[in-house]
């Protein structure tokens, strides 16, 4: 019997069996940010436990740092600079690769990582952040951990872990024009629930996945955690290899060796998964969430379900609560729902291709009156590239604010928010209550949908406002 | 870390599905680079009428007697989904929660619980419903007893429900061992593995 991609990488990193299903897994690379990494490093310092191999550790500042032009250590979030300074102090004098605020390669951890060739196919990789699963898009065995597990990995280069169950998701059919991997993952979660992949690691396969560019694959894997999965992974292919060639931390002299290894790295024909889900993309249309969980998503052209359609009592209550929080009615259509703000950013959709696709829609257009729109590039590199291509001018002349890179209003750390009851269409990954600020109403969607909605001033599919990509 | 084997406590039914770690502790309640001082921020958005005044919301279960003294949380599926922030577990633990009973958990949250001495018990939704009914009947008297040695939760003197937990997680909770210390004792096999691993995959070196 053959093995899956996940098992191949897992077995290659298993140091020993600890009994009871647990294995000691070797961790190749660790990435930290100021929000949680600062605590892990400080805690190890206090215990006087050294970092086993600082050269395999990376750190960036993204979560709390402001994204206003001319920013520094001082943050809108009270005490935010303590996190920044604590991380900086901890990495100082160590061999940890550090991307400080003014580093040209600074950015959101999951954007910097592929961009710099830090996440690579076939390696194990962790970060104390739940969206670490994004990196599975490169064939990396990557998952999010808590601070205590991160400390363990920093101190020992290992984690004690039980192999998750494996799920295959076949993404077949032909993806219609104007439909993105964001829509695919929202569709998937809406159909199978926010815990639909609980206890499983997912491998995304199928013709649609093969045709997706690397950045779209990153979006797909990014939201594996919103599906309840331990992580997501996609087999490396020629696109992956050419994407990684020449990146700062990609292998140089050994690139050919690596390339050879990577191109063989895939699930065997006869490998067995614990569960398989097949989706046909041919009929998927742009999605948007209406509730306070990514599973509460529908195609823009559909209406919000009726409460009585939901059988499970707890789900029903959750729906009533969500509708109240969102200021929406059961059965109403979501299309043309008036919005107050639009946000393009986050580790889900802030890469250059995301910005390009939004800019294409915004070109020579203006956002609707009374709308606040913000674009936050995912990394300083993305920002630079966008400016070289003149995308910043398109965003600005359309009426968007153009920011420095960081997590920004993807979440509310006590700094900026759109305000109470403000309805925001957002390219982020979580529409939880209060996620973007107290009582802020978040609708998740693709960059195209967000751009189109910003112009229309209401939730709109790019196609419906007459824009064909 | 406090180790535990068996205890009885007041249980608070907070039956909602998909309670995420942003709800357990909102991000802005994480004010210092520390694992302590977080209980004030626990469920802050639900617990207080206003975050500024910190005036308690009397409708929120953990503000009501006797649930103010709860040590067990009974809740809906996918509890602790979302952000990996371990602060959610540190806040629960500091507030006094020692065990949680839910049909399922966010996976990072689950292991964070184990690492911090909170027992995350998995139980069927139906069991949880009847447990909640029992508790609501007389929350002060109708306590739950958790026995980690026997993998049991008992209530009303006669109903005993069993649960499944991985052996290693159980031992870890019972003995409260320091995992880093334990793993460091394996340093020689880790090093041996590492040398070979890097030799086979020379492209792994980050420099
Ligand atoms: S962009 Fe948002 S989801 Fe991504 S790492 Fe930052 S805070 Fe987390």
XYZ file of C-alpha atoms and ligand atoms in Angstrom:
684
model
C 0.000 0.000 0.000
C 1.278 3.430 -0.897
C 1.564 6.488 1.312
C 0.097 9.934 1.190
C 2.165 13.078 0.816
C 1.449 13.916 4.448
C 2.651 10.505 5.638
C 5.828 10.693 3.577
C 6.874 13.985 5.141
C 5.682 12.891 8.564
C 7.613 9.610 8.472
C 10.710 11.366 7.244
C 10.598 13.566 10.351
C 9.604 10.995 12.926
C 12.496 10.539 15.355
C 10.850 7.878 17.446
C 7.571 6.404 18.512
C 6.599 7.473 22.020
C 3.791 4.967 22.336
C 0.066 5.652 22.524
C 0.114 6.999 18.985
C 2.500 9.851 19.763
C 5.675 10.420 17.846
C 8.590 12.727 18.391
C 8.621 14.845 15.240
C 11.642 16.814 14.105
C 10.803 20.463 13.291
C 12.854 22.053 10.525
C 11.780 25.663 10.729
C 10.001 27.861 13.257
C 8.535 31.288 12.545
C 7.535 33.732 15.291
C 5.697 37.032 15.476
C 5.553 39.676 18.186
C 2.121 38.650 19.426
C 2.826 35.114 20.565
C 6.501 34.607 19.729
C 7.496 37.265 22.247
C 5.926 35.234 25.050
C 7.511 31.959 23.974
C 10.978 33.511 23.813
C 10.585 35.362 27.089
C 9.360 32.276 28.851
C 12.389 30.268 27.680
C 14.703 33.069 28.777
C 13.147 33.072 32.222
C 13.638 29.340 32.483
C 17.180 29.708 31.134
C 16.497 27.117 28.453
C 18.501 27.891 25.299
C 17.093 27.822 21.780
C 18.463 24.674 20.248
C 19.087 26.004 16.773
C 18.420 29.731 16.328
C 19.500 29.518 12.710
C 16.301 27.564 12.012
C 14.161 30.250 13.646
C 12.640 33.324 11.963
C 10.718 36.260 13.402
C 8.719 39.168 12.061
C 6.637 42.049 13.366
C 3.160 42.088 11.905
C 0.301 41.703 14.379
C 0.302 44.760 16.593
C 2.435 47.180 14.637
C 0.512 50.091 13.113
C 0.132 50.236 9.353
C 0.008 54.006 8.986
C 2.678 55.536 6.782
C 5.655 56.640 8.883
C 4.894 54.167 11.652
C 7.388 53.269 14.362
C 7.407 51.226 17.555
C 4.645 53.249 19.068
C 1.274 51.676 18.395
C -2.344 52.681 18.618
C -2.828 49.597 20.732
C -1.999 50.573 24.300
C 1.127 48.661 25.368
C 1.552 47.287 21.840
C 5.127 48.503 21.697
C 5.962 46.236 24.662
C 5.374 43.222 22.407
C 7.497 44.687 19.633
C 10.347 45.603 21.956
C 10.187 42.339 23.830
C 10.547 40.329 20.616
C 13.344 42.582 19.379
C 15.205 42.268 22.690
C 14.843 38.481 22.673
C 16.210 37.994 19.174
C 19.045 40.459 19.660
C 22.429 38.794 19.680
C 20.964 35.443 18.585
C 21.134 33.878 15.140
C 17.358 34.161 14.704
C 16.535 35.663 11.287
C 14.604 38.783 12.167
C 12.473 41.040 9.965
C 12.089 44.212 12.000
C 9.557 46.968 11.257
C 11.854 48.795 8.853
C 13.245 45.665 7.192
C 12.412 45.611 3.469
C 11.239 42.010 3.925
C 8.929 42.646 6.894
C 5.328 41.568 6.566
C 2.608 39.195 7.739
C 4.317 36.009 8.838
C 2.437 33.760 6.379
C 3.100 36.143 3.513
C 6.800 36.613 4.252
C 7.388 32.916 4.645
C 6.679 31.783 1.067
C 7.974 35.030 -0.349
C 11.379 34.453 1.255
C 11.508 30.709 0.597
C 11.347 29.942 4.297
C 8.537 27.434 3.926
C 9.720 24.725 1.523
C 8.218 21.519 0.202
C 8.813 18.453 2.342
C 9.863 20.275 5.503
C 8.161 20.494 8.884
C 7.349 24.002 9.923
C 5.497 25.531 12.857
C 4.473 28.960 14.067
C 2.445 29.938 17.129
C -0.351 31.139 14.879
C -3.354 29.242 13.579
C -3.010 30.236 9.920
C 0.352 28.521 9.609
C -1.560 25.933 7.591
C -1.333 28.406 4.659
C 2.153 27.139 3.909
C 0.828 23.715 3.028
C 0.280 25.290 -0.387
C 3.993 24.737 -1.075
C 3.938 21.123 0.052
C 5.203 22.139 3.498
C 4.008 20.175 6.511
C 3.081 23.297 8.463
C 0.716 23.799 11.341
C -0.140 26.291 14.051
C 0.755 25.609 17.684
C 0.269 27.269 21.065
C 3.028 29.145 22.889
C 3.938 26.206 25.135
C 4.355 23.849 22.172
C 6.355 26.530 20.424
C 8.687 26.743 23.413
C 9.120 22.990 23.214
C 10.049 23.226 19.547
C 12.450 26.120 20.132
C 14.180 24.238 22.928
C 14.307 20.798 21.347
C 13.630 21.141 17.585
C 10.866 18.628 18.131
C 7.201 18.290 18.965
C 5.322 15.418 20.501
C 2.461 14.798 18.158
C -0.085 12.220 17.188
C -0.557 11.750 13.486
C -3.906 13.270 12.490
C -6.397 11.438 10.310
C -6.113 12.192 6.615
C -8.709 13.699 4.350
C -8.582 14.049 0.611
C -10.451 16.930 -0.958
C -10.849 16.518 -4.699
C -11.441 19.887 -6.284
C -12.676 19.058 -9.763
C -14.470 20.689 -12.632
C -13.685 24.004 -14.258
C -13.468 27.110 -12.146
C -15.682 29.772 -13.747
C -14.147 33.131 -14.571
C -14.246 35.554 -11.662
C -14.391 32.755 -9.093
C -11.358 32.388 -6.837
C -9.884 29.964 -4.353
C -11.447 32.117 -1.605
C -14.853 31.246 -3.029
C -13.912 27.559 -3.201
C -12.919 27.389 0.447
C -15.973 29.364 1.617
C -18.150 27.031 -0.432
C -16.473 24.003 1.120
C -16.824 25.255 4.700
C -20.420 26.316 4.178
C -21.277 22.840 2.889
C -19.464 20.775 5.515
C -19.328 23.012 8.600
C -16.635 24.882 10.497
C -15.547 21.628 12.098
C -16.003 19.560 8.933
C -12.348 18.511 8.861
C -11.915 18.110 12.594
C -8.925 15.937 13.580
C -7.893 15.642 9.930
C -5.062 16.954 7.826
C -6.365 17.766 4.364
C -4.687 17.200 1.047
C -6.210 19.347 -1.690
C -6.030 17.609 -5.072
C -7.699 17.660 -8.443
C -7.538 19.569 -11.684
C -8.670 22.884 -10.229
C -5.937 22.805 -7.590
C -3.340 21.921 -10.214
C -4.441 24.909 -12.254
C -4.329 27.346 -9.349
C -1.319 29.615 -9.098
C 0.758 29.333 -5.910
C -0.731 32.459 -4.356
C -4.264 31.145 -4.852
C -3.208 27.833 -3.320
C -1.960 29.787 -0.292
C -5.437 31.308 0.088
C -7.017 27.865 -0.130
C -4.750 26.321 2.512
C -4.945 29.459 4.686
C -8.539 28.700 5.556
C -8.061 24.971 6.227
C -8.080 25.897 9.915
C -11.483 27.573 9.498
C -12.637 24.160 8.294
C -11.403 22.655 11.556
C -8.439 20.899 9.925
C -5.081 20.383 11.609
C -3.577 21.603 8.381
C -3.889 21.524 4.608
C -1.311 20.493 2.052
C -0.883 20.491 -1.731
C 1.725 18.415 -3.557
C 4.591 20.490 -4.966
C 4.732 20.682 -8.759
C 6.561 22.656 -11.414
C 4.760 25.826 -10.385
C 5.980 25.362 -6.830
C 9.533 24.769 -7.972
C 9.705 27.800 -10.209
C 8.022 29.900 -7.522
C 10.760 28.993 -5.049
C 13.736 29.354 -7.318
C 15.921 32.277 -6.309
C 14.069 33.108 -3.096
C 16.286 34.355 -0.259
C 16.085 31.233 1.915
C 15.513 28.687 -0.833
C 18.416 26.328 -1.387
C 21.039 27.744 -3.721
C 23.782 25.250 -4.659
C 21.549 22.397 -3.653
C 18.561 23.658 -5.598
C 18.768 20.903 -8.168
C 18.976 18.258 -5.501
C 16.004 19.799 -3.741
C 14.112 20.120 -6.993
C 14.602 16.472 -7.725
C 13.333 15.503 -4.291
C 10.368 17.882 -4.468
C 9.198 16.699 -7.845
C 8.903 13.134 -6.535
C 7.031 14.210 -3.449
C 3.433 13.234 -3.918
C 0.713 10.891 -2.735
C 0.965 7.399 -4.211
C -1.881 6.218 -6.434
C -2.925 3.508 -4.000
C -2.582 5.529 -0.794
C -5.566 5.475 1.534
C -7.277 8.449 3.123
C -9.646 8.249 6.085
C -12.143 10.446 4.317
C -12.706 11.935 0.872
C -14.771 14.925 -0.175
C -15.245 15.806 -3.823
C -16.387 19.195 -4.994
C -17.242 20.281 -8.487
C -16.233 23.887 -9.048
C -18.092 24.337 -12.304
C -21.161 25.741 -10.573
C -19.466 27.752 -7.839
C -20.158 31.481 -7.917
C -18.607 34.203 -5.720
C -19.348 33.626 -2.050
C -19.843 35.940 0.883
C -20.475 35.239 4.562
C -23.606 36.571 6.223
C -22.968 35.357 9.785
C -20.323 35.202 12.465
C -18.610 32.008 11.451
C -17.026 31.140 8.096
C -19.541 28.326 7.696
C -22.331 30.897 7.488
C -21.567 31.669 3.845
C -23.676 31.720 0.677
C -23.295 32.581 -3.005
C -23.896 36.323 -3.379
C -26.939 35.638 -5.530
C -28.594 33.522 -2.828
C -30.678 34.538 0.165
C -29.800 33.987 3.789
C -31.398 30.700 4.907
C -34.505 30.616 7.087
C -33.958 29.639 10.699
C -36.464 26.804 10.343
C -34.334 25.231 7.634
C -31.711 24.451 10.297
C -32.474 21.271 12.198
C -29.853 21.222 14.933
C -31.061 23.205 17.956
C -27.648 24.659 18.825
C -26.968 25.621 15.214
C -30.358 27.287 15.097
C -29.581 29.368 18.172
C -26.201 30.240 16.740
C -27.926 31.424 13.588
C -30.405 33.632 15.458
C -27.548 35.147 17.415
C -25.508 35.703 14.273
C -28.385 37.419 12.467
C -28.907 39.708 15.401
C -25.219 40.558 15.620
C -25.008 41.170 11.891
C -28.219 43.205 11.752
C -29.700 40.959 9.073
C -32.950 39.079 8.596
C -33.468 35.426 7.768
C -34.471 34.885 4.155
C -33.260 38.271 2.968
C -30.978 38.523 -0.013
C -27.366 39.443 0.669
C -26.780 40.998 -2.726
C -27.051 44.792 -2.584
C -26.787 44.883 1.193
C -25.374 48.335 1.952
C -21.849 48.423 3.382
C -19.872 51.013 5.351
C -16.350 49.846 4.684
C -14.126 47.616 2.580
C -10.883 45.974 3.652
C -8.283 44.313 1.461
C -5.520 42.663 3.416
C -4.563 39.745 5.738
C -2.632 36.528 5.236
C -5.572 35.212 3.198
C -5.695 37.781 0.419
C -2.995 40.454 0.473
C -0.463 39.088 -1.983
C 0.416 40.765 -5.248
C -2.054 38.712 -7.294
C -4.846 39.660 -4.880
C -3.978 43.325 -5.198
C -3.767 43.050 -8.970
C -7.189 41.451 -9.217
C -8.759 44.148 -7.033
C -6.931 46.926 -8.892
C -8.218 45.639 -12.207
C -11.735 46.293 -10.962
C -10.924 49.611 -9.303
C -9.088 51.074 -12.269
C -10.603 54.398 -13.322
C -13.400 53.967 -10.820
C -14.311 55.530 -7.508
C -15.577 53.874 -4.391
C -19.106 54.813 -3.314
C -19.666 57.917 -1.207
C -19.420 57.520 2.556
C -17.431 54.336 2.354
C -14.136 53.831 4.067
C -11.821 51.551 2.114
C -8.389 50.364 3.127
C -5.771 48.272 1.386
C -2.978 46.794 3.467
C -0.361 44.881 1.451
C 0.688 41.625 3.079
C 4.362 42.421 3.133
C 6.731 45.290 2.476
C 7.811 43.373 -0.628
C 4.225 43.155 -1.894
C 3.830 46.873 -1.226
C 6.997 47.693 -3.138
C 6.040 45.503 -6.062
C 2.543 46.997 -6.168
C 3.980 50.497 -6.199
C 6.333 49.574 -9.026
C 3.333 48.394 -11.001
C 1.380 51.556 -10.150
C -1.314 49.658 -8.254
C -1.052 52.041 -5.318
C -2.151 54.887 -7.577
C -5.189 52.911 -8.705
C -6.170 52.153 -5.120
C -5.594 55.716 -3.977
C -7.402 57.395 -6.830
C -10.337 55.041 -6.316
C -10.507 56.305 -2.750
C -8.699 53.551 -0.858
C -6.199 54.243 1.920
C -2.838 52.709 1.052
C -0.977 51.333 4.061
C 2.265 49.820 5.300
C 2.164 46.032 5.595
C 0.880 44.120 8.610
C -2.163 42.280 9.969
C -3.884 45.596 10.575
C -7.669 45.440 10.838
C -7.847 41.714 10.138
C -8.288 41.598 13.890
C -8.766 44.158 16.606
C -5.821 44.346 18.932
C -7.062 47.493 20.571
C -5.674 49.696 17.859
C -7.819 50.454 14.869
C -11.310 49.328 14.068
C -14.070 50.323 11.692
C -16.418 51.049 14.588
C -19.602 49.692 16.102
C -22.209 48.226 13.786
C -20.132 49.142 10.761
C -20.658 46.671 7.938
C -17.346 45.682 6.412
C -16.704 43.582 3.360
C -13.325 42.047 3.966
C -10.790 39.738 2.330
C -9.848 38.315 5.745
C -10.552 34.846 7.108
C -12.599 35.313 10.285
C -16.007 36.902 10.642
C -16.233 36.148 14.371
C -18.145 38.517 16.645
C -15.960 41.533 17.475
C -13.022 40.152 15.469
C -12.503 43.406 13.586
C -13.571 45.583 16.509
C -16.452 45.916 18.913
C -19.722 45.080 17.139
C -18.129 45.399 13.713
C -20.019 43.333 11.138
C -17.644 41.415 8.909
C -18.520 39.830 5.566
C -15.763 37.626 4.162
C -15.245 37.612 0.401
C -12.622 37.540 -2.341
C -10.583 40.633 -3.312
C -12.643 40.981 -6.507
C -15.897 40.955 -4.597
C -14.538 43.424 -2.052
C -13.387 45.802 -4.786
C -16.678 45.548 -6.664
C -18.665 46.066 -3.468
C -16.585 49.111 -2.543
C -17.478 50.723 -5.871
C -21.149 49.823 -5.586
C -21.367 50.723 -1.894
C -23.169 47.451 -1.361
C -22.349 43.774 -1.475
C -21.911 42.990 -5.156
C -20.382 40.366 -7.328
C -17.913 41.868 -9.817
C -19.912 40.418 -12.671
C -23.215 41.915 -11.516
C -21.811 45.426 -11.682
C -20.718 44.779 -15.209
C -17.070 44.003 -14.655
C -15.647 40.948 -16.335
C -12.116 39.974 -15.463
C 1.352 23.014 36.847
C -1.343 21.739 39.180
C -1.917 18.042 38.659
C -5.263 16.487 39.192
C -6.993 13.165 39.482
C -10.510 13.725 40.658
C -12.603 16.665 41.769
C -16.189 17.856 42.089
C -17.271 21.268 41.065
C -19.982 23.620 39.991
C -20.496 23.384 36.262
C -21.640 26.270 34.066
C -23.574 25.371 30.919
C -22.589 27.863 28.224
C -24.218 26.053 25.343
C -23.182 27.781 22.156
C -21.525 26.240 19.131
C -18.233 27.429 17.662
C -17.121 29.561 20.599
C -13.835 30.894 19.253
C -10.735 31.973 21.153
C -11.413 35.613 20.195
C -14.589 35.295 22.278
C -12.808 33.488 25.116
C -10.289 36.305 25.295
C -10.516 39.244 22.895
C -7.173 40.222 21.450
C -7.003 43.642 23.062
C -7.378 42.039 26.507
C -3.904 40.628 26.002
C -2.048 43.622 27.297
C 1.329 42.381 28.442
C 3.961 39.905 27.317
C 2.906 37.465 29.996
C 0.930 34.307 30.650
C -0.604 35.845 33.764
C -3.128 38.534 34.564
C -5.527 37.394 31.869
C -8.611 36.244 33.803
C -10.080 39.748 33.819
C -10.285 39.533 30.045
C -12.020 36.144 29.993
C -15.146 36.358 27.788
C -14.768 40.140 28.189
C -17.129 41.021 25.386
C -19.903 38.905 26.898
C -19.055 39.374 30.539
C -19.106 43.158 30.723
C -21.777 45.633 29.686
C -19.013 47.952 28.669
C -15.345 47.137 28.356
C -14.355 50.525 29.720
C -16.487 50.515 32.866
C -16.069 46.749 33.359
C -19.647 46.735 34.634
C -20.773 43.109 34.723
C -23.487 41.915 32.402
C -25.974 40.198 34.765
C -27.275 38.024 31.909
C -23.953 36.301 31.330
C -23.825 32.963 33.067
C -20.405 33.315 34.652
C -21.587 36.506 36.397
C -24.431 34.671 38.094
C -24.411 32.790 41.371
C -23.345 30.032 41.836
C -21.674 29.903 38.400
C -19.233 32.581 39.546
C -17.516 29.712 41.318
C -17.720 27.251 38.422
C -14.739 25.041 37.799
C -16.270 23.143 34.887
C -17.548 24.608 31.651
C -20.155 22.652 29.677
C -20.407 23.889 26.116
C -21.136 23.349 22.409
C -19.117 21.813 19.613
C -15.904 23.245 18.152
C -15.118 25.053 21.402
C -11.883 27.055 21.192
C -11.793 27.199 17.400
C -9.990 30.042 15.691
C -6.842 31.789 16.828
C -4.074 29.700 18.404
C -3.670 32.169 21.280
C -2.842 30.125 24.374
C -4.073 33.126 26.352
C -7.552 31.629 26.032
C -6.459 28.665 28.127
C -4.370 30.752 30.524
C -7.384 33.026 31.121
C -9.767 30.098 31.695
C -7.324 28.459 34.052
C -6.602 31.615 36.029
C -10.328 32.249 36.354
C -10.753 28.798 37.889
C -11.837 26.471 35.105
C -10.288 23.014 35.490
C -12.300 20.965 33.015
C -14.379 21.607 29.930
C -17.037 19.306 28.509
C -17.871 19.727 24.807
C -18.638 17.536 21.787
C -15.502 18.796 20.011
C -12.683 21.340 20.240
C -10.442 23.449 18.059
C -7.335 21.269 17.736
C -4.720 23.804 18.867
C -6.941 24.788 21.789
C -7.234 21.138 22.810
C -3.495 20.647 23.086
C -3.104 24.017 24.783
C -5.520 22.744 27.449
C -3.484 19.624 28.072
C -0.275 21.651 28.355
C -1.837 23.874 30.997
C -3.641 21.394 33.202
C -7.180 21.880 31.913
C -8.986 18.650 31.092
C -10.882 18.902 27.780
C -13.554 16.199 27.937
C -15.244 15.081 24.741
C -18.872 14.063 25.161
C -21.791 13.537 22.893
C -24.177 16.490 22.387
C -27.072 14.481 23.846
C -25.173 13.720 27.036
C -24.292 17.389 27.287
C -27.958 18.366 26.945
C -29.061 16.110 29.767
C -26.098 17.187 31.875
C -27.134 20.818 31.385
C -30.686 20.070 32.421
C -29.439 18.394 35.550
C -27.174 21.331 36.397
C -29.828 23.970 35.752
C -32.179 22.174 38.136
C -30.037 23.114 41.103
C -26.647 24.470 40.078
C -25.320 24.812 43.629
C -26.103 21.247 44.656
C -25.927 19.455 41.333
C -22.197 19.375 40.909
C -20.303 17.225 38.491
C -17.544 14.922 39.591
C -14.662 14.400 37.217
C -12.520 11.338 37.725
C -9.529 11.348 35.413
C -8.170 8.062 36.750
C -11.312 6.237 35.652
C -12.174 8.512 32.676
C -15.561 9.298 34.182
C -17.867 12.196 34.795
C -20.613 11.445 37.260
C -23.673 13.348 38.339
C -26.890 12.895 40.267
C -25.281 10.050 42.240
C -26.200 7.514 39.637
C -25.382 8.658 36.147
C -21.814 7.942 35.147
C -20.559 8.914 31.722
C -17.204 7.757 30.469
C -14.931 9.636 28.131
C -11.933 8.844 26.003
C -8.591 10.588 26.355
C -5.203 9.671 24.972
C -3.066 7.855 27.506
C -0.187 10.277 27.226
C -2.432 13.328 27.658
C -3.930 11.717 30.722
C -0.567 10.933 32.247
C 0.587 14.418 31.501
C -2.422 15.913 33.292
C -2.087 13.576 36.247
C 1.620 14.004 36.738
C 1.996 17.590 35.576
C 5.412 16.831 34.085
C 7.587 19.312 32.275
C 7.680 18.131 28.675
C 10.697 20.189 27.673
C 12.744 18.597 30.444
C 11.576 15.158 29.373
C 12.365 15.691 25.718
C 15.758 17.219 26.463
C 16.682 13.877 27.980
C 16.364 12.441 24.494
C 18.822 14.975 23.150
C 21.280 12.374 21.924
C 18.766 10.605 19.703
C 17.511 13.954 18.446
C 21.040 14.974 17.530
C 21.723 11.667 15.864
C 18.547 12.035 13.816
C 19.351 15.645 13.014
C 22.815 14.904 11.668
C 21.515 12.262 9.319
C 18.484 14.364 8.353
C 20.634 17.309 7.357
C 23.057 15.103 5.508
C 20.274 13.570 3.442
C 18.653 16.946 2.830
C 21.551 19.378 2.530
C 19.231 22.021 1.117
C 17.587 22.363 4.512
C 20.234 24.608 6.009
C 18.962 28.141 6.366
C 21.774 30.606 6.182
S -3.492 38.615 8.919
Fe -5.051 38.143 10.414
S -5.330 35.945 10.339
Fe -3.431 36.432 9.265
S -1.827 36.188 10.794
Fe -2.446 38.348 10.846
S -4.071 38.468 12.397
Fe -3.784 36.311 11.885
